[in-house]
Amino acid sequence: MRRPSTAGVSFAAVGPDGACPSVTVQLAFGMYREIDHEGKSVWRREQHVPDPIPVGLESGSRDVSFSSGEVTGLRVNVRSVPFADGMLATMTLVNDLTPEERNRSAAEQSTLFQVTLEILPDTGTRLIARPSRRAPVDDDDWSSALLYREAREFAAGHTCSADWTLNPDDLEAALAVRTAWIPEATVEAVSPDGDEVFQGIAQDAEDPLSASWLAGSATPDLIAGLQRLTRAYARWITLQEGKISELSAPFVSVAEGHIREARRVLGRMAAGIDFLASSEAACASFRLANLAMATQREWSEHEPLRWRPFQLAFFLLALESAADGTHPDRAVMDLLWFPTGGGKTEAYLGLIAFVAFHRRLSASSPDDGAGVAVIMRYTLRLLTTQQFIRAAAMICACEAIRRGKIATPYAGKLGQEQFSIGLWVGEGATPNSRQMAFDSVTDSSKPTPKQLLHCPCCSERLAYTQAQPIDSVMVRCENSGCILSDQTLPVWTVDEDLYAFRPTLLIGTIDKFAQIVRNAATASLFAVGGPAQPQLIVQDELHLISGPLGTMSGLYESALDLILSANGTKPKIIGSTATIRRASEQVLALFDRTTCQFPPPGLNADNSGFTVVDRILPGRRYLAVSTAGRSAKFTLQAVSASLLQTALAGLGENQRDAYWTLVAYFNSLRELGGALVLMQDDVHDTIRLFANACGEAARALRSVQELTSRVSQAEIRQMLETLKNPAGHDEALDVVLATNMVSVGVDIARLGLMVVNGQPKTMAEYIQATSRVGRSRVPGLVVAVLNNAKPRDRSHFETFRTWHSTIYREVEATSVTPFASRARDRALHAVLVAVVRHLIPQRLRSPVLDDNSIQAAERMIAQIAARARRVDPFEADVEAELKARLQRWIRRSPQQYWSKYPRTSLLQAAELAAAMRAAGRAVGQAWPTPNTMRGVEPATNYRLVEGLRGPDATQ
Ligand SMILES: [Zn+2]
């Protein structure tokens, strides 16, 4: 392993009155000498502090040699170039010592350890921020430039990282800049309670943030209470507006844009309140939604629900266009942008309850509003099933209200049909058919319908029953004292039951929507031609719908949007994310909607009115260690061992728990591969070494587990429970080895410690993964081990402090290109087939096209092509390709949509076609069609055949 022989920092300086700036360089380092001590060879450390070196920063490059005691042959290289405001300088310590012999001892004795290089400005010289390397190129960049205008980089490291001390009297200058080997940064916590303007909006008992007060108040009080929320926000906007004049010129128009957007959002919230004031059905639905939310909170947490200002504001923002199909804001996606763990789910659960009630109360007969009202989508199964459990409680509360189990004036007015929830996941997690559910009772390898284990109301274990394979699966709470025990719970987890009972809230993975092409039974979910179609789509974790998955989703979305618009109104789409850039481009490509990002930004990144940096809660602490001079594996095990041992020996019993379980994050399964052995062998040995050196008891690693896609869903759920065991518990985990599985949906309050092995591929992933620790009152500690041999890792190490100060700005924009040519090859035809099946009468089960069908299909092609032009004007071939597909469809006159016999069917599985092709057989004319959006390339099995040689083996 080669050790680096240089380390330095770059910085900027200005001299007095245009004169050349000058600084003083203060160096310190340690060297080790091998000496004989009582017949044994030992190493003794010598501390070196050479005399301060005065350096003028004239333009050019030169060396300043120096010595320290007997050590000679060291130099500092100084390079300076002028820039607009002064000089840019790089100061590098160079170790030219060459060992006399080629052995370990000689090499160690020529090495400088614990090197520090500090630069102090001479009188009259100021160390100023380095010029930004980032030129704003679009509105999004300008917006960030305004929000983060106070974040400055005073130094960047080379080989090492850099740190600086700010001048408290002059925030534009640093008192010193220096090298740093373990750089640190703090990402501040965000308070979901919002700006102080929201503090006074409760008047005595009349608290618009209290769900139960909202549920029970008379209309005039309710409206007045909600208006106190909008008035508070208006006050905040006015305060910001007053500060615009203090900004420097290029930011003024950017800030004015932000304020305009905030006023627009305020206007929509106010219109939402007016809608509640003018519509009895809407106001009643709003009260009932609050009652349902308060009820489920009482069940799960045994405490009243108090909305956070941003949750209620988002609810008010979106409710009118969610209820009214003709509202112009149906063309707007409302995107909730909030750091992880802030309570996004509650905000849209409230809206979902509102929509569910409003459909019943606004229809001429309440049951006309039955059927699927809301579709909620996730990308990962783990998160889907977790959120299903939360949403099930809300739906059970709605259903208890409908049945009159919770007293309201609306008993008997909400229809005969249940409010219900369905989990649409499949793929080995839930049963596709009732038969499969029946088989799962005796065969544990089959997916089980038992996704909700405990009663949302009383927490007793639920009973699942299914007498015959043809019966639907019934869920019941058998606790006779529970208000939900008189009837079965309105919960469906078998696909076949979902299609039959059309749950009010359908929760599914985004992949599952590929089924609309293949499976005619899905039509019942969309109620084409029925009294009410699904009207609200909730897309969680929007940033995950990017890349290939996003591109495929965008294609299928164009079919789904047409299908759900059959009754003449588009569905409303809302979503959420914690990490996104250029959201409007992604939303346009995916959903063909404009974007309203909520909350809109203010003038600073730390206050948007609804989100403010928390000055009381500690933030998350980030440290980094570079692998320079050591192997990546060695560094990882040394850091892990040190952290693990310190949790035992360095922390008191009352502090230990938060840092007991080390979450080790890896960027891929491949990198995680050797880590289990590393933890069991190397880390174990190093812990003993540290413990012996410090005279401590060594920590024993008893439980090291893996949280990755290689582990089954059931095991993951078990592990999430195990992770809650505190330090000292017999089954407390010592180490969890995790991949990006951990980044979404793992919410364990006690976790506080993480090692990140290598910079993740995207900043969104880094933020999401590291946000898993320090989620409650425990300050999280994240230690990144960054590989010096990888340029990206190294760059992140050298500028560690800088980019953490603007971490949300560093999120990369993602690309979604649903109409790109390779995406069209995969699945453009699937869009055509989906809309023909679901929208043209009689075509659901038969692909035989008559003249009327052909004309209708041509109209749909025009609609899809128009969408493609809006999304991506450069992909001009969409219409021609779809027309050609339709012509081929007509020529082939297939008798079925999808079968194993591709001769007579229109479509075949992409996997099957790939297998045929791999075996050298003809694929046939049926169009290969993906069965999921995740597998962009179909996979096929292969077999290695040995010894296939010709008759003459020598040739
Ligand atoms: Zn119960």
PDB file of C-alpha atoms in Angstrom, residues 113-349:
ATOM      1  CA  PHE A 113       1.987  11.101  11.098  1.00  0.00           C
ATOM      2  CA  GLN A 114      -0.865  13.270  12.394  1.00  0.00           C
ATOM      3  CA  VAL A 115       0.117  16.048  10.014  1.00  0.00           C
ATOM      4  CA  THR A 116      -1.544  19.414  10.501  1.00  0.00           C
ATOM      5  CA  LEU A 117      -1.003  22.436   8.324  1.00  0.00           C
ATOM      6  CA  GLU A 118      -2.677  25.606   9.454  1.00  0.00           C
ATOM      7  CA  ILE A 119      -2.757  28.921   7.627  1.00  0.00           C
ATOM      8  CA  LEU A 120      -3.191  32.166   9.536  1.00  0.00           C
ATOM      9  CA  PRO A 121      -3.606  35.500   7.759  1.00  0.00           C
ATOM     10  CA  ASP A 122      -1.038  38.214   8.467  1.00  0.00           C
ATOM     11  CA  THR A 123      -2.284  41.615   9.580  1.00  0.00           C
ATOM     12  CA  GLY A 124      -4.267  43.227   6.783  1.00  0.00           C
ATOM     13  CA  THR A 125      -4.806  39.963   4.889  1.00  0.00           C
ATOM     14  CA  ARG A 126      -8.236  38.358   4.890  1.00  0.00           C
ATOM     15  CA  LEU A 127      -8.972  34.701   4.183  1.00  0.00           C
ATOM     16  CA  ILE A 128     -12.140  34.870   2.126  1.00  0.00           C
ATOM     17  CA  ALA A 129     -14.535  32.302   0.665  1.00  0.00           C
ATOM     18  CA  ARG A 130     -13.356  30.486  -2.426  1.00  0.00           C
ATOM     19  CA  PRO A 131     -15.329  31.517  -5.508  1.00  0.00           C
ATOM     20  CA  SER A 132     -18.214  29.147  -6.228  1.00  0.00           C
ATOM     21  CA  ARG A 133     -17.501  26.703  -8.996  1.00  0.00           C
ATOM     22  CA  ARG A 134     -21.182  26.491  -9.658  1.00  0.00           C
ATOM     23  CA  ALA A 135     -22.757  28.873 -12.142  1.00  0.00           C
ATOM     24  CA  PRO A 136     -26.547  28.920 -12.023  1.00  0.00           C
ATOM     25  CA  VAL A 137     -27.887  27.739 -15.368  1.00  0.00           C
ATOM     26  CA  ASP A 138     -31.617  27.502 -14.702  1.00  0.00           C
ATOM     27  CA  ASP A 139     -34.343  28.639 -12.313  1.00  0.00           C
ATOM     28  CA  ASP A 140     -33.717  25.709 -10.022  1.00  0.00           C
ATOM     29  CA  ASP A 141     -30.048  26.664  -9.690  1.00  0.00           C
ATOM     30  CA  TRP A 142     -30.921  30.295  -9.049  1.00  0.00           C
ATOM     31  CA  SER A 143     -33.381  29.259  -6.430  1.00  0.00           C
ATOM     32  CA  SER A 144     -30.715  27.181  -4.647  1.00  0.00           C
ATOM     33  CA  ALA A 145     -28.171  29.955  -5.039  1.00  0.00           C
ATOM     34  CA  LEU A 146     -30.503  32.271  -3.142  1.00  0.00           C
ATOM     35  CA  LEU A 147     -31.423  29.768  -0.432  1.00  0.00           C
ATOM     36  CA  TYR A 148     -27.836  28.751   0.254  1.00  0.00           C
ATOM     37  CA  ARG A 149     -26.184  32.108  -0.362  1.00  0.00           C
ATOM     38  CA  GLU A 150     -24.694  32.083   3.126  1.00  0.00           C
ATOM     39  CA  ALA A 151     -22.989  28.710   2.738  1.00  0.00           C
ATOM     40  CA  ARG A 152     -19.325  29.312   1.940  1.00  0.00           C
ATOM     41  CA  GLU A 153     -16.279  27.233   1.290  1.00  0.00           C
ATOM     42  CA  PHE A 154     -13.141  28.705   2.837  1.00  0.00           C
ATOM     43  CA  ALA A 155     -10.860  25.785   2.026  1.00  0.00           C
ATOM     44  CA  ALA A 156     -10.658  22.478   0.187  1.00  0.00           C
ATOM     45  CA  GLY A 157      -8.230  19.701   1.049  1.00  0.00           C
ATOM     46  CA  HIS A 158      -5.856  17.679  -1.086  1.00  0.00           C
ATOM     47  CA  THR A 159      -5.359  14.073   0.064  1.00  0.00           C
ATOM     48  CA  CYS A 160      -6.737  15.308   3.377  1.00  0.00           C
ATOM     49  CA  SER A 161      -9.880  17.304   4.022  1.00  0.00           C
ATOM     50  CA  ALA A 162     -10.124  20.933   5.106  1.00  0.00           C
ATOM     51  CA  ASP A 163     -11.596  22.868   7.972  1.00  0.00           C
ATOM     52  CA  TRP A 164     -11.712  26.517   9.037  1.00  0.00           C
ATOM     53  CA  THR A 165     -12.552  28.828  11.888  1.00  0.00           C
ATOM     54  CA  LEU A 166     -14.930  31.655  11.063  1.00  0.00           C
ATOM     55  CA  ASN A 167     -14.263  35.165  12.246  1.00  0.00           C
ATOM     56  CA  PRO A 168     -17.176  35.951  14.595  1.00  0.00           C
ATOM     57  CA  ASP A 169     -16.803  39.675  13.822  1.00  0.00           C
ATOM     58  CA  ASP A 170     -16.609  39.223  10.064  1.00  0.00           C
ATOM     59  CA  LEU A 171     -18.615  36.267   8.721  1.00  0.00           C
ATOM     60  CA  GLU A 172     -17.156  36.877   5.278  1.00  0.00           C
ATOM     61  CA  ALA A 173     -13.695  35.883   6.492  1.00  0.00           C
ATOM     62  CA  ALA A 174     -11.963  33.004   8.249  1.00  0.00           C
ATOM     63  CA  LEU A 175      -9.529  33.355  11.146  1.00  0.00           C
ATOM     64  CA  ALA A 176      -7.674  30.243   9.985  1.00  0.00           C
ATOM     65  CA  VAL A 177      -7.901  27.404   7.488  1.00  0.00           C
ATOM     66  CA  ARG A 178      -6.301  24.019   8.064  1.00  0.00           C
ATOM     67  CA  THR A 179      -5.993  20.416   7.010  1.00  0.00           C
ATOM     68  CA  ALA A 180      -8.400  17.908   8.566  1.00  0.00           C
ATOM     69  CA  TRP A 181      -8.043  14.151   8.608  1.00  0.00           C
ATOM     70  CA  ILE A 182     -11.367  13.411  10.209  1.00  0.00           C
ATOM     71  CA  PRO A 183     -13.546  16.190   8.820  1.00  0.00           C
ATOM     72  CA  GLU A 184     -16.843  16.797  10.521  1.00  0.00           C
ATOM     73  CA  ALA A 185     -20.100  18.437   9.644  1.00  0.00           C
ATOM     74  CA  THR A 186     -23.508  18.741  11.226  1.00  0.00           C
ATOM     75  CA  VAL A 187     -26.738  18.575   9.302  1.00  0.00           C
ATOM     76  CA  GLU A 188     -29.265  20.394  11.423  1.00  0.00           C
ATOM     77  CA  ALA A 189     -32.545  18.845  12.449  1.00  0.00           C
ATOM     78  CA  VAL A 190     -35.720  20.300  10.984  1.00  0.00           C
ATOM     79  CA  SER A 191     -38.637  21.150  13.189  1.00  0.00           C
ATOM     80  CA  PRO A 192     -42.013  20.152  11.757  1.00  0.00           C
ATOM     81  CA  ASP A 193     -43.681  22.706  14.028  1.00  0.00           C
ATOM     82  CA  GLY A 194     -42.842  25.461  11.590  1.00  0.00           C
ATOM     83  CA  ASP A 195     -42.103  29.132  12.091  1.00  0.00           C
ATOM     84  CA  GLU A 196     -43.117  30.922  15.275  1.00  0.00           C
ATOM     85  CA  VAL A 197     -45.918  32.698  13.392  1.00  0.00           C
ATOM     86  CA  PHE A 198     -47.940  29.500  13.861  1.00  0.00           C
ATOM     87  CA  GLN A 199     -47.616  29.474  17.608  1.00  0.00           C
ATOM     88  CA  GLY A 200     -50.571  31.664  18.430  1.00  0.00           C
ATOM     89  CA  ILE A 201     -53.237  30.164  16.221  1.00  0.00           C
ATOM     90  CA  ALA A 202     -54.998  28.245  18.978  1.00  0.00           C
ATOM     91  CA  GLN A 203     -57.439  30.471  20.872  1.00  0.00           C
ATOM     92  CA  ASP A 204     -58.213  28.804  24.171  1.00  0.00           C
ATOM     93  CA  ALA A 205     -59.881  25.512  23.322  1.00  0.00           C
ATOM     94  CA  GLU A 206     -60.391  26.516  19.697  1.00  0.00           C
ATOM     95  CA  ASP A 207     -57.305  24.906  18.211  1.00  0.00           C
ATOM     96  CA  PRO A 208     -57.355  24.422  14.447  1.00  0.00           C
ATOM     97  CA  LEU A 209     -54.410  22.053  14.757  1.00  0.00           C
ATOM     98  CA  SER A 210     -56.386  19.709  16.980  1.00  0.00           C
ATOM     99  CA  ALA A 211     -58.057  17.035  14.861  1.00  0.00           C
ATOM    100  CA  SER A 212     -60.749  16.378  17.438  1.00  0.00           C
ATOM    101  CA  TRP A 213     -61.591  20.096  17.730  1.00  0.00           C
ATOM    102  CA  LEU A 214     -61.883  20.302  13.921  1.00  0.00           C
ATOM    103  CA  ALA A 215     -64.091  17.199  13.955  1.00  0.00           C
ATOM    104  CA  GLY A 216     -66.501  18.663  16.472  1.00  0.00           C
ATOM    105  CA  SER A 217     -66.699  22.388  15.835  1.00  0.00           C
ATOM    106  CA  ALA A 218     -69.560  24.285  14.206  1.00  0.00           C
ATOM    107  CA  THR A 219     -68.931  25.519  10.671  1.00  0.00           C
ATOM    108  CA  PRO A 220     -68.318  29.241  11.449  1.00  0.00           C
ATOM    109  CA  ASP A 221     -65.843  28.342  14.227  1.00  0.00           C
ATOM    110  CA  LEU A 222     -64.146  25.787  12.031  1.00  0.00           C
ATOM    111  CA  ILE A 223     -63.704  28.273   9.199  1.00  0.00           C
ATOM    112  CA  ALA A 224     -62.463  30.991  11.540  1.00  0.00           C
ATOM    113  CA  GLY A 225     -59.990  28.547  13.098  1.00  0.00           C
ATOM    114  CA  LEU A 226     -58.596  27.473   9.736  1.00  0.00           C
ATOM    115  CA  GLN A 227     -58.314  31.093   8.636  1.00  0.00           C
ATOM    116  CA  ARG A 228     -56.016  31.728  11.584  1.00  0.00           C
ATOM    117  CA  LEU A 229     -53.640  29.230   9.961  1.00  0.00           C
ATOM    118  CA  THR A 230     -53.697  30.991   6.592  1.00  0.00           C
ATOM    119  CA  ARG A 231     -53.392  34.400   8.255  1.00  0.00           C
ATOM    120  CA  ALA A 232     -50.290  33.219  10.103  1.00  0.00           C
ATOM    121  CA  TYR A 233     -48.779  32.045   6.826  1.00  0.00           C
ATOM    122  CA  ALA A 234     -49.688  35.362   5.187  1.00  0.00           C
ATOM    123  CA  ARG A 235     -47.855  37.129   8.012  1.00  0.00           C
ATOM    124  CA  TRP A 236     -44.788  34.983   7.398  1.00  0.00           C
ATOM    125  CA  ILE A 237     -44.868  35.823   3.686  1.00  0.00           C
ATOM    126  CA  THR A 238     -45.071  39.543   4.435  1.00  0.00           C
ATOM    127  CA  LEU A 239     -42.100  39.251   6.785  1.00  0.00           C
ATOM    128  CA  GLN A 240     -40.041  37.639   4.037  1.00  0.00           C
ATOM    129  CA  GLU A 241     -41.109  40.203   1.504  1.00  0.00           C
ATOM    130  CA  GLY A 242     -39.773  42.915   3.775  1.00  0.00           C
ATOM    131  CA  LYS A 243     -36.337  41.345   3.655  1.00  0.00           C
ATOM    132  CA  ILE A 244     -36.027  41.279  -0.135  1.00  0.00           C
ATOM    133  CA  SER A 245     -34.571  44.776  -0.244  1.00  0.00           C
ATOM    134  CA  GLU A 246     -31.599  43.567   1.831  1.00  0.00           C
ATOM    135  CA  LEU A 247     -30.607  41.073  -0.865  1.00  0.00           C
ATOM    136  CA  SER A 248     -27.935  41.673  -3.451  1.00  0.00           C
ATOM    137  CA  ALA A 249     -29.200  42.512  -6.914  1.00  0.00           C
ATOM    138  CA  PRO A 250     -29.103  39.140  -8.710  1.00  0.00           C
ATOM    139  CA  PHE A 251     -31.210  37.526  -5.970  1.00  0.00           C
ATOM    140  CA  VAL A 252     -34.043  40.044  -5.910  1.00  0.00           C
ATOM    141  CA  SER A 253     -36.034  38.655  -8.802  1.00  0.00           C
ATOM    142  CA  VAL A 254     -35.415  35.088  -7.612  1.00  0.00           C
ATOM    143  CA  ALA A 255     -36.759  35.977  -4.169  1.00  0.00           C
ATOM    144  CA  GLU A 256     -39.761  37.724  -5.722  1.00  0.00           C
ATOM    145  CA  GLY A 257     -40.474  34.497  -7.606  1.00  0.00           C
ATOM    146  CA  HIS A 258     -40.406  32.534  -4.351  1.00  0.00           C
ATOM    147  CA  ILE A 259     -42.810  34.973  -2.725  1.00  0.00           C
ATOM    148  CA  ARG A 260     -45.172  34.797  -5.714  1.00  0.00           C
ATOM    149  CA  GLU A 261     -45.248  31.016  -5.395  1.00  0.00           C
ATOM    150  CA  ALA A 262     -45.887  31.260  -1.647  1.00  0.00           C
ATOM    151  CA  ARG A 263     -48.799  33.627  -2.299  1.00  0.00           C
ATOM    152  CA  ARG A 264     -50.210  31.249  -4.881  1.00  0.00           C
ATOM    153  CA  VAL A 265     -50.092  28.424  -2.350  1.00  0.00           C
ATOM    154  CA  LEU A 266     -51.690  30.701   0.235  1.00  0.00           C
ATOM    155  CA  GLY A 267     -54.425  31.536  -2.260  1.00  0.00           C
ATOM    156  CA  ARG A 268     -55.132  27.855  -2.857  1.00  0.00           C
ATOM    157  CA  MET A 269     -55.300  27.150   0.875  1.00  0.00           C
ATOM    158  CA  ALA A 270     -57.735  30.021   1.312  1.00  0.00           C
ATOM    159  CA  ALA A 271     -59.823  28.714  -1.601  1.00  0.00           C
ATOM    160  CA  GLY A 272     -59.843  25.314   0.117  1.00  0.00           C
ATOM    161  CA  ILE A 273     -61.294  26.941   3.232  1.00  0.00           C
ATOM    162  CA  ASP A 274     -63.896  28.802   1.118  1.00  0.00           C
ATOM    163  CA  PHE A 275     -64.826  25.474  -0.444  1.00  0.00           C
ATOM    164  CA  LEU A 276     -65.436  24.016   3.033  1.00  0.00           C
ATOM    165  CA  ALA A 277     -67.473  27.089   3.951  1.00  0.00           C
ATOM    166  CA  SER A 278     -69.674  26.893   0.863  1.00  0.00           C
ATOM    167  CA  SER A 279     -70.176  23.154   0.505  1.00  0.00           C
ATOM    168  CA  GLU A 280     -71.967  21.255   3.205  1.00  0.00           C
ATOM    169  CA  ALA A 281     -70.767  17.912   1.882  1.00  0.00           C
ATOM    170  CA  ALA A 282     -67.158  19.117   1.854  1.00  0.00           C
ATOM    171  CA  CYS A 283     -67.323  20.543   5.348  1.00  0.00           C
ATOM    172  CA  ALA A 284     -68.938  17.377   6.713  1.00  0.00           C
ATOM    173  CA  SER A 285     -66.291  15.254   4.973  1.00  0.00           C
ATOM    174  CA  PHE A 286     -63.546  17.413   6.440  1.00  0.00           C
ATOM    175  CA  ARG A 287     -64.945  16.939   9.935  1.00  0.00           C
ATOM    176  CA  LEU A 288     -65.332  13.195   9.442  1.00  0.00           C
ATOM    177  CA  ALA A 289     -61.799  12.909   8.064  1.00  0.00           C
ATOM    178  CA  ASN A 290     -60.505  14.659  11.162  1.00  0.00           C
ATOM    179  CA  LEU A 291     -62.563  12.341  13.322  1.00  0.00           C
ATOM    180  CA  ALA A 292     -61.144   9.288  11.560  1.00  0.00           C
ATOM    181  CA  MET A 293     -57.588  10.584  11.921  1.00  0.00           C
ATOM    182  CA  ALA A 294     -58.081  11.472  15.582  1.00  0.00           C
ATOM    183  CA  THR A 295     -59.603   8.050  16.212  1.00  0.00           C
ATOM    184  CA  GLN A 296     -56.773   6.084  14.656  1.00  0.00           C
ATOM    185  CA  ARG A 297     -54.205   8.174  16.569  1.00  0.00           C
ATOM    186  CA  GLU A 298     -56.074   7.472  19.796  1.00  0.00           C
ATOM    187  CA  TRP A 299     -55.977   3.745  18.960  1.00  0.00           C
ATOM    188  CA  SER A 300     -52.297   3.556  18.071  1.00  0.00           C
ATOM    189  CA  GLU A 301     -50.632   6.148  20.316  1.00  0.00           C
ATOM    190  CA  HIS A 302     -53.313   6.712  22.974  1.00  0.00           C
ATOM    191  CA  GLU A 303     -52.975  10.443  22.483  1.00  0.00           C
ATOM    192  CA  PRO A 304     -54.890  13.149  20.647  1.00  0.00           C
ATOM    193  CA  LEU A 305     -53.791  14.084  17.129  1.00  0.00           C
ATOM    194  CA  ARG A 306     -52.451  17.589  16.746  1.00  0.00           C
ATOM    195  CA  TRP A 307     -51.685  18.440  13.142  1.00  0.00           C
ATOM    196  CA  ARG A 308     -48.398  20.010  12.330  1.00  0.00           C
ATOM    197  CA  PRO A 309     -48.983  23.262  10.454  1.00  0.00           C
ATOM    198  CA  PHE A 310     -47.532  21.842   7.225  1.00  0.00           C
ATOM    199  CA  GLN A 311     -49.798  18.780   7.356  1.00  0.00           C
ATOM    200  CA  LEU A 312     -52.991  20.777   7.745  1.00  0.00           C
ATOM    201  CA  ALA A 313     -51.801  23.345   5.184  1.00  0.00           C
ATOM    202  CA  PHE A 314     -51.114  20.618   2.608  1.00  0.00           C
ATOM    203  CA  PHE A 315     -54.517  19.113   3.330  1.00  0.00           C
ATOM    204  CA  LEU A 316     -56.180  22.492   2.679  1.00  0.00           C
ATOM    205  CA  LEU A 317     -54.036  23.084  -0.411  1.00  0.00           C
ATOM    206  CA  ALA A 318     -55.089  19.885  -2.121  1.00  0.00           C
ATOM    207  CA  LEU A 319     -58.616  19.222  -0.915  1.00  0.00           C
ATOM    208  CA  GLU A 320     -60.619  21.236  -3.416  1.00  0.00           C
ATOM    209  CA  SER A 321     -58.963  19.812  -6.514  1.00  0.00           C
ATOM    210  CA  ALA A 322     -59.058  16.330  -4.956  1.00  0.00           C
ATOM    211  CA  ALA A 323     -62.821  16.613  -4.467  1.00  0.00           C
ATOM    212  CA  ASP A 324     -63.834  18.491  -7.601  1.00  0.00           C
ATOM    213  CA  GLY A 325     -63.030  16.720 -10.857  1.00  0.00           C
ATOM    214  CA  THR A 326     -63.497  19.869 -12.942  1.00  0.00           C
ATOM    215  CA  HIS A 327     -61.074  21.952 -10.876  1.00  0.00           C
ATOM    216  CA  PRO A 328     -58.169  23.349 -12.940  1.00  0.00           C
ATOM    217  CA  ASP A 329     -55.679  22.183 -10.294  1.00  0.00           C
ATOM    218  CA  ARG A 330     -56.338  18.586 -11.328  1.00  0.00           C
ATOM    219  CA  ALA A 331     -53.609  19.390 -13.845  1.00  0.00           C
ATOM    220  CA  VAL A 332     -51.209  20.162 -10.978  1.00  0.00           C
ATOM    221  CA  MET A 333     -49.344  17.572  -8.968  1.00  0.00           C
ATOM    222  CA  ASP A 334     -49.048  18.716  -5.371  1.00  0.00           C
ATOM    223  CA  LEU A 335     -45.702  17.541  -4.156  1.00  0.00           C
ATOM    224  CA  LEU A 336     -45.002  17.515  -0.449  1.00  0.00           C
ATOM    225  CA  TRP A 337     -41.308  18.099   0.118  1.00  0.00           C
ATOM    226  CA  PHE A 338     -40.262  17.390   3.656  1.00  0.00           C
ATOM    227  CA  PRO A 339     -37.250  15.764   5.322  1.00  0.00           C
ATOM    228  CA  THR A 340     -37.627  12.103   6.232  1.00  0.00           C
ATOM    229  CA  GLY A 341     -39.513  11.354   9.380  1.00  0.00           C
ATOM    230  CA  GLY A 342     -41.473  14.621   9.353  1.00  0.00           C
ATOM    231  CA  GLY A 343     -44.968  13.133   9.179  1.00  0.00           C
ATOM    232  CA  LYS A 344     -45.767  13.203   5.460  1.00  0.00           C
ATOM    233  CA  THR A 345     -47.933  10.099   5.686  1.00  0.00           C
ATOM    234  CA  GLU A 346     -50.419  11.711   8.072  1.00  0.00           C
ATOM    235  CA  ALA A 347     -50.839  14.663   5.764  1.00  0.00           C
ATOM    236  CA  TYR A 348     -52.105  12.536   2.936  1.00  0.00           C
ATOM    237  CA  LEU A 349     -53.983  10.016   5.055  1.00  0.00           C
TER     238      LEU A 349
END
